XYZ file of C-alpha atoms in Angstrom:
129
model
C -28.815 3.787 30.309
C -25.960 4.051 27.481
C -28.944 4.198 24.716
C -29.759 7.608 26.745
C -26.221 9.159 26.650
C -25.937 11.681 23.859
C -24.662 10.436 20.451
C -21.479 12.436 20.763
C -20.663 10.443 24.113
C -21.627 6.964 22.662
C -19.062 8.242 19.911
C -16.555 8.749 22.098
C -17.293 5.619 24.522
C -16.662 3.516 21.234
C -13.522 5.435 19.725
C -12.405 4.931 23.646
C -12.766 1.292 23.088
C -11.507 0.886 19.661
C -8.274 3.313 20.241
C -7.365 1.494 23.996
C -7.718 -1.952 21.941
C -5.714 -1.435 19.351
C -2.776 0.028 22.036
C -3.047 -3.003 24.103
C -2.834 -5.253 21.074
C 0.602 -3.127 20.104
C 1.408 -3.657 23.379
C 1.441 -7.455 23.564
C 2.569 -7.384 19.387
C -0.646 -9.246 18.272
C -0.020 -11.441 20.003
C -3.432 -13.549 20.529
C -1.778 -15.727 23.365
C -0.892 -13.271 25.341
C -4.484 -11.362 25.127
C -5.987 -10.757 28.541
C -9.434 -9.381 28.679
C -9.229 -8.925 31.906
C -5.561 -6.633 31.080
C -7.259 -5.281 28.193
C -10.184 -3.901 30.020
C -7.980 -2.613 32.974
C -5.815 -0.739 29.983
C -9.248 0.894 28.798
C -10.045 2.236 32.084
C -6.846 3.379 33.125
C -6.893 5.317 29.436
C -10.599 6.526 29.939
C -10.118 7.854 33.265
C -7.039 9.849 32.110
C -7.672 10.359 28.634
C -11.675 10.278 26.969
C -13.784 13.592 27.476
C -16.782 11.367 27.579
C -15.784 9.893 31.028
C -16.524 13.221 32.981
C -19.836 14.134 30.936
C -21.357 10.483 32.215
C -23.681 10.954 35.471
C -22.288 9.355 38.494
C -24.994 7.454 39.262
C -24.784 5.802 35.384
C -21.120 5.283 35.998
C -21.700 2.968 38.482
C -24.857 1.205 37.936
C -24.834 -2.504 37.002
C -27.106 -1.881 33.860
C -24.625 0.877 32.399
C -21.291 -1.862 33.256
C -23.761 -4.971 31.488
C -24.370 -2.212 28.763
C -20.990 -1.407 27.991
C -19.527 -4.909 28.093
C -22.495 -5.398 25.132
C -20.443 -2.455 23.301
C -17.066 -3.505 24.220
C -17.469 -6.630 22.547
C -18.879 -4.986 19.429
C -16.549 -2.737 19.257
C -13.780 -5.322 19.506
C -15.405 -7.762 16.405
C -15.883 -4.806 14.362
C -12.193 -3.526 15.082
C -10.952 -7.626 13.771
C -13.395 -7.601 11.059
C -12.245 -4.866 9.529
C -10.350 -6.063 6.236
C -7.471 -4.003 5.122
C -6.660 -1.238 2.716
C -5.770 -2.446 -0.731
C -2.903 0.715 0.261
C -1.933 -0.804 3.173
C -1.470 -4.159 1.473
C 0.630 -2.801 -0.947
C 2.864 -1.092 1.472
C 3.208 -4.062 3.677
C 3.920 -6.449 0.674
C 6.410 -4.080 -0.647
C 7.979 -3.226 3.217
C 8.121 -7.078 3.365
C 9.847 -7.658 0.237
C 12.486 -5.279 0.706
C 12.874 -6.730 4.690
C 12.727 -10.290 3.912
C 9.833 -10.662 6.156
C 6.658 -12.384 6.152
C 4.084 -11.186 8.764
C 0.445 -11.903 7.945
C -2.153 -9.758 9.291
C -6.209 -10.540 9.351
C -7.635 -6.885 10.082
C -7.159 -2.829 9.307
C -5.776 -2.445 13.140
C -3.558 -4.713 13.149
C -2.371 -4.318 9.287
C -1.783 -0.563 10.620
C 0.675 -2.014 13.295
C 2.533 -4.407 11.074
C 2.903 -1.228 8.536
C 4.527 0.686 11.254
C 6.416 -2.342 12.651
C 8.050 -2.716 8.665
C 8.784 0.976 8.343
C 10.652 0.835 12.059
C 12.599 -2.115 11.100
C 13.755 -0.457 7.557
C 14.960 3.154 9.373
C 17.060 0.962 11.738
C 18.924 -1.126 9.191
């Protein structure tokens, strides 16, 4: 059923995933103890239903078959290793080492996402010294 959606919907089915994973990771800091799938996937659909123009171009009856829900966990985990595999920029290692040096800090960081949150955590923490 999802390989029959158009390409621009499977698009935004996986920039749905990728974007509502990387908020709920903010959300709990990284923090891989604290990672619920069961919280993450309740975030997705909460931001789907309110926020991804794909949701309302999906049939009904695809919406709420078994197939499409098996189909989509299949892409949901994808999604997710591709989203931690993803090494960072040698731009936002610089930034970070040189955020780091000036803050005394020393956050490590294994992906792009969450590299892009530690970058933004740095710059926070230097506007409010």
């Amino acid at each position: 059923m999802y390989k029959q959606l158009s390409s621009g919907v499977k698009i935004s089915i996986t920039r749905s995933i990728s974007t509502s994973f990387e908020s709920y990771l903010a959300s709990i800091g990284w923090d891989e103890e604290k990672f619920s799938m069961e919280d993450f996937v309740a975030n997705w659909q909460k931001y789907f239903t309110e926020n991804a123009a794909w949701f309302d171009k999906v049939p009904q009856e695809v919406l709420v078959s078994s197939e499409f829900h098996e189909e989509i966990a299949k892409k949901i985990d994808e999604t997710i290793e591709k989203v931690l595999n993803e090494k960072p920029t040698k731009k936002q290692i610089d930034s970070i080492e040189k955020l780091q040096k000036q803050l005394g800090t020393s956050y490590t960081y294994d992906c792009k996402a969450e590299a892009a949150y530690i970058e933004q955590l740095l710059k926070e923490k230097l506007n409010n010294k």
